[in-house]
Short mmCIF file of C-alpha atoms in Angstrom, two decimals:
data_model
loop_
_atom_site.label_atom_id
_atom_site.label_comp_id
_atom_site.label_asym_id
_atom_site.label_seq_id
_atom_site.Cartn_x
_atom_site.Cartn_y
_atom_site.Cartn_z
CA MET A 209 0.00 0.00 0.00
CA LYS A 210 2.85 2.42 0.71
CA ASN A 211 3.73 2.87 -2.99
CA ILE A 212 0.35 4.40 -3.65
CA LEU A 213 1.31 7.28 -1.34
CA ILE A 214 4.59 8.14 -3.05
CA ILE A 215 4.81 11.52 -4.74
CA SER A 216 7.61 12.22 -7.17
CA PHE A 217 9.78 15.20 -6.29
CA LEU A 218 12.22 14.56 -9.13
CA CYS A 219 13.28 17.63 -11.04
CA LEU A 220 12.18 17.83 -14.66
CA PRO A 221 15.22 18.91 -16.70
CA ALA A 222 13.34 18.57 -19.99
CA ILE A 223 10.75 21.12 -18.88
CA SER A 224 11.18 24.87 -18.90
CA GLN A 225 11.90 26.63 -15.63
CA ASN A 226 8.35 27.98 -15.61
CA TYR A 227 6.80 24.50 -15.60
CA SER A 228 9.37 23.15 -13.13
CA GLY A 229 8.43 25.89 -10.69
CA ARG A 230 4.73 25.15 -11.07
CA PHE A 231 5.39 21.42 -10.67
CA GLU A 232 7.15 22.13 -7.38
CA LYS A 233 4.26 24.38 -6.31
CA ALA A 234 1.77 21.57 -7.01
CA ASN A 235 3.95 19.21 -4.96
CA GLU A 236 3.84 21.69 -2.07
CA HIS A 237 0.04 21.71 -2.23
CA TYR A 238 0.09 17.90 -2.17
CA THR A 239 2.28 17.71 0.93
CA LEU A 240 -0.06 20.21 2.63
CA GLU A 241 -2.98 17.90 1.71
CA GLU A 242 -4.41 20.61 -0.54
CA TYR A 243 -5.19 18.03 -3.21
CA ALA A 244 -7.69 20.07 -5.23
CA ALA A 245 -5.13 22.86 -5.65
CA ALA A 246 -2.44 20.33 -6.63
CA ILE A 247 -4.77 18.72 -9.18
CA GLU A 248 -5.57 22.08 -10.75
CA ILE A 249 -1.88 22.84 -11.34
CA TYR A 250 -0.98 19.34 -12.55
CA GLU A 251 -3.93 19.37 -14.96
CA ASP A 252 -2.84 22.76 -16.29
CA ILE A 253 0.75 21.57 -16.82
CA ILE A 254 -0.25 18.46 -18.80
CA GLU A 255 -2.03 20.69 -21.31
CA SER A 256 1.47 21.55 -22.57
CA VAL A 257 3.83 18.91 -21.15
CA ASP A 258 3.87 15.09 -21.25
CA HIS A 259 5.94 13.67 -18.40
CA GLU A 260 5.39 10.53 -16.36
CA ASN A 261 6.19 12.27 -13.04
CA ILE A 262 3.42 14.82 -13.57
CA TYR A 263 0.85 12.15 -14.45
CA TYR A 264 2.05 10.02 -11.54
CA ASN A 265 1.58 12.82 -9.02
CA LEU A 266 -1.76 13.73 -10.59
CA GLY A 267 -2.87 10.13 -10.12
CA ASN A 268 -1.80 10.22 -6.47
CA SER A 269 -3.75 13.45 -5.94
CA TYR A 270 -6.92 12.06 -7.49
CA PHE A 271 -6.54 8.92 -5.38
CA ARG A 272 -6.34 11.05 -2.22
CA ILE A 273 -9.75 12.61 -2.94
CA GLY A 274 -11.30 9.25 -3.82
CA ASP A 275 -11.56 9.84 -7.57
CA ILE A 276 -10.58 6.36 -8.77
CA GLY A 277 -11.49 6.92 -12.42
CA ASN A 278 -9.28 9.96 -12.96
CA SER A 279 -6.56 8.42 -10.80
CA ILE A 280 -6.40 5.33 -13.03
CA TRP A 281 -6.48 7.57 -16.11
CA ALA A 282 -3.45 9.53 -14.86
CA TYR A 283 -1.51 6.37 -13.96
CA GLU A 284 -2.30 4.87 -17.38
CA LYS A 285 -0.91 8.01 -19.03
CA ALA A 286 2.23 7.72 -16.89
CA LEU A 287 2.51 4.03 -17.80
CA GLU A 288 2.45 4.84 -21.52
CA LEU A 289 5.47 7.10 -21.04
CA SER A 290 7.35 4.83 -18.62
CA PRO A 291 6.03 1.25 -19.00
CA ARG A 292 8.69 -0.40 -16.79
CA ASP A 293 8.47 1.96 -13.81
CA SER A 294 7.82 -0.23 -10.77
CA ASP A 295 5.88 2.39 -8.76
CA ILE A 296 3.58 3.22 -11.66
CA ASN A 297 2.96 -0.46 -12.38
CA PHE A 298 2.23 -1.13 -8.71
CA ASN A 299 -0.28 1.71 -8.50
CA VAL A 300 -2.01 0.75 -11.74
CA LYS A 301 -2.42 -2.85 -10.58
CA TYR A 302 -3.57 -1.75 -7.13
CA LEU A 303 -6.24 0.59 -8.47
CA ARG A 304 -7.39 -1.90 -11.10
CA SER A 305 -8.13 -4.26 -8.21
CA MET A 306 -10.49 -1.61 -6.83
CA VAL A 307 -12.52 -1.33 -10.04
CA ARG A 308 -15.96 -2.86 -9.62
CA ASP A 309 -16.15 -4.43 -13.07
CA ARG A 310 -14.18 -7.64 -13.60
CA ILE A 311 -13.89 -7.79 -17.38
CA LEU A 312 -11.41 -10.32 -18.72
CA PRO A 313 -10.23 -10.71 -22.33
CA PRO A 314 -10.54 -14.08 -24.08
CA ASP A 315 -7.70 -16.47 -23.26
CA ASP A 316 -4.80 -16.38 -25.72
CA MET A 317 -2.28 -19.07 -26.59
CA TYR A 318 0.79 -19.01 -24.34
CA LEU A 319 3.14 -17.54 -26.97
CA ILE A 320 0.65 -14.80 -27.84
CA SER A 321 0.21 -13.95 -24.14
CA LEU A 322 4.00 -13.89 -23.73
CA TYR A 323 4.39 -11.59 -26.74
CA LYS A 324 1.71 -9.21 -25.44
CA SER A 325 3.32 -9.09 -22.00
CA ILE A 326 6.68 -8.22 -23.60
CA LEU A 327 5.07 -5.56 -25.78
CA LEU A 328 3.51 -3.88 -22.74
CA LYS A 329 6.94 -3.44 -21.14
CA PHE A 330 8.26 -1.16 -23.88
CA ASN A 331 7.15 1.99 -25.64
CA LEU A 332 7.82 2.74 -29.32
CA GLN A 333 10.98 4.73 -28.56
CA ASP A 334 12.44 1.78 -26.61
CA ILE A 335 11.83 -0.62 -29.49
CA LEU A 336 13.37 1.72 -32.08
CA LEU A 337 16.38 2.13 -29.78
CA PHE A 338 16.83 -1.67 -29.68
CA ILE A 339 16.75 -1.80 -33.49
CA GLY A 340 19.36 0.96 -33.67
CA LEU A 341 21.59 -0.87 -31.17
CA ILE A 342 21.42 -4.07 -33.23
CA PHE A 343 22.52 -2.20 -36.37
CA LEU A 344 25.30 -0.53 -34.35
CA LEU A 345 26.54 -3.90 -33.07
CA LEU A 346 26.42 -5.38 -36.57
CA SER A 347 28.46 -2.45 -37.86
CA ALA A 348 31.00 -3.01 -35.08
CA LYS A 349 31.15 -6.72 -35.99
CA TYR A 350 31.92 -5.99 -39.63
CA VAL A 351 34.63 -3.50 -38.63
CA LEU A 352 36.12 -6.09 -36.26
CA ASN A 353 36.07 -8.70 -39.04
CA ASN A 354 38.34 -6.49 -41.12
CA PHE A 355 41.01 -6.57 -38.40
CA SER A 356 40.55 -10.04 -36.94
CA SER A 357 39.23 -13.46 -37.90
CA ILE A 358 38.14 -14.30 -34.36
CA LEU A 359 34.43 -14.08 -35.25
CA ASN A 360 34.63 -15.99 -38.54
CA PRO A 361 33.52 -19.38 -37.12
CA ILE A 362 30.28 -17.92 -35.76
CA ASN A 363 29.64 -15.21 -38.35
CA HIS A 364 26.69 -17.03 -39.91
CA PHE A 365 25.08 -17.64 -36.52
CA ILE A 366 25.48 -13.97 -35.52
CA ASN A 367 24.04 -12.78 -38.84
CA TYR A 368 21.00 -15.07 -38.67
CA PHE A 369 20.37 -14.25 -35.02
CA ALA A 370 20.65 -10.51 -35.69
CA LEU A 371 18.28 -10.84 -38.65
CA LEU A 372 15.70 -12.62 -36.49
CA LEU A 373 16.01 -9.94 -33.80
CA ILE A 374 15.61 -7.15 -36.37
CA ILE A 375 12.49 -8.80 -37.83
CA PHE A 376 11.05 -9.34 -34.34
CA TYR A 377 11.69 -5.78 -33.20
CA PHE A 378 10.43 -4.29 -36.47
CA TRP A 379 7.20 -6.25 -36.00
CA MET A 380 6.99 -5.04 -32.40
CA ALA A 381 7.53 -1.44 -33.57
CA LEU A 382 4.76 -1.74 -36.17
CA ASP A 383 2.43 -3.40 -33.67
CA LYS A 384 3.11 -0.68 -31.10
CA TYR A 385 2.63 2.06 -33.70
CA TRP A 386 -0.70 0.57 -34.82
CA ASP A 387 -1.82 0.30 -31.21
CA VAL A 388 -0.91 3.92 -30.46
CA SER A 389 -2.17 5.48 -33.70
CA ASP A 390 -5.20 3.34 -34.61
CA LYS A 391 -6.62 2.34 -31.23
CA ASN A 392 -8.13 4.92 -28.93
CA HIS A 393 -8.54 3.87 -25.31
CA GLY A 394 -10.25 5.60 -22.44
CA ILE A 395 -11.12 5.28 -18.75
CA ILE A 396 -14.64 5.58 -17.38
CA THR A 397 -14.64 8.53 -14.95
CA ALA A 398 -18.32 8.57 -13.93
CA SER A 399 -19.31 6.42 -10.96
CA ALA A 400 -21.68 4.28 -13.08
CA VAL A 401 -22.52 4.42 -16.78
CA ASP A 402 -25.39 2.83 -18.70
CA VAL A 403 -24.18 1.35 -21.99
CA ARG A 404 -26.78 1.56 -24.74
CA SER A 405 -27.37 -0.31 -27.97
CA SER A 406 -27.55 2.96 -29.93
CA PRO A 407 -26.65 6.63 -29.36
CA LEU A 408 -30.11 7.48 -28.02
CA ASP A 409 -30.98 8.44 -24.44
CA ARG A 410 -33.81 5.98 -23.91
CA GLY A 411 -34.32 3.58 -21.03
CA GLU A 412 -35.24 0.62 -23.22
CA ASN A 413 -31.92 0.57 -25.10
CA VAL A 414 -29.70 0.08 -22.03
CA VAL A 415 -27.90 -3.24 -22.49
CA PHE A 416 -25.49 -3.28 -19.55
CA ARG A 417 -23.74 -1.04 -17.02
CA ILE A 418 -20.07 -0.33 -16.34
CA HIS A 419 -18.38 1.56 -13.53
CA GLU A 420 -15.67 4.03 -12.67
CA GLY A 421 -12.13 3.02 -13.62
CA THR A 422 -13.04 0.52 -16.35
CA LYS A 423 -10.74 0.70 -19.37
CA VAL A 424 -12.38 0.57 -22.79
CA GLU A 425 -11.53 0.98 -26.45
CA ILE A 426 -13.25 3.92 -28.13
CA HIS A 427 -14.44 2.73 -31.52
CA ASN A 428 -16.56 5.59 -32.82
CA LEU A 429 -17.72 9.11 -31.95
CA GLN A 430 -21.07 10.70 -32.74
CA ALA A 431 -22.48 14.01 -31.44
CA GLY A 432 -21.70 13.67 -27.74
CA TRP A 433 -21.69 9.87 -27.80
CA SER A 434 -18.84 7.34 -27.85
CA GLU A 435 -19.11 3.77 -29.07
CA ILE A 436 -16.97 1.59 -26.81
CA ILE A 437 -15.68 -1.98 -26.88
CA LEU A 438 -14.82 -3.85 -23.68
CA LEU A 439 -11.98 -6.33 -23.27
CA ASP A 440 -14.43 -9.22 -23.54
CA GLY A 441 -15.81 -7.91 -26.85
CA LYS A 442 -19.05 -6.36 -25.59
CA LYS A 443 -19.86 -3.03 -27.19
CA GLY A 444 -22.30 -0.17 -26.92
CA TRP A 445 -22.73 3.59 -26.69
CA ILE A 446 -22.12 5.92 -23.73
CA PHE A 447 -22.08 9.68 -23.22
CA SER A 448 -18.64 11.04 -24.19
CA LYS A 449 -18.56 13.14 -21.01
CA ASP A 450 -18.35 9.93 -18.94
CA ILE A 451 -15.06 8.80 -20.45
CA ARG A 452 -11.57 10.28 -20.56
CA ASN A 453 -9.27 9.46 -23.47
CA ILE A 454 -5.87 8.03 -22.62
#
């Protein structure tokens, strides 16, 4: 439980002095338990700056006032920017356990599940960096071959292995890019939401209900309505005001 209370006081070198000062001011409000004031500043900063520490502290602030939906949203945003951060991962898992809806995706084959778990640990920049490192190591190998024959016996193995890695990481990069650019996810921020069969506010077209903190895929938008798809494949329409895009 203690990780959920951590607030990041790390400096933000990539952010202008103006935003760093405001970030510190928001942190001061947090330590004084003035969470609404902290939230207001954090929310204002993220209009211009994407940084995992800001989203992380925003998530902590929302958690302190009992706003689970917006807290999960902020942690999910932080997780996109820093997918291997242990504190962020802990808090996301902890808050997901508090969500009322227990929606599970269909079971995948082991290798597919393993691939998806690996993909979640890296963002697109990480994957592109791995590809660049492989090309750099291959270049170093070819330079070394010009001065020494020490690698000659295993040259073919190294080349084939590097080729497989490049293909794998290129596929991961494409998969990650498609997920980021084509899929639009969101978090339910209202306490309870009626999901309807069509974008009409009528009692008879309510098909099921979901609750605060549930993560959904946003499939379509129409005049104040959002068509959503759940992890288990169920779909329907909700008011756009009840969901916050990740």
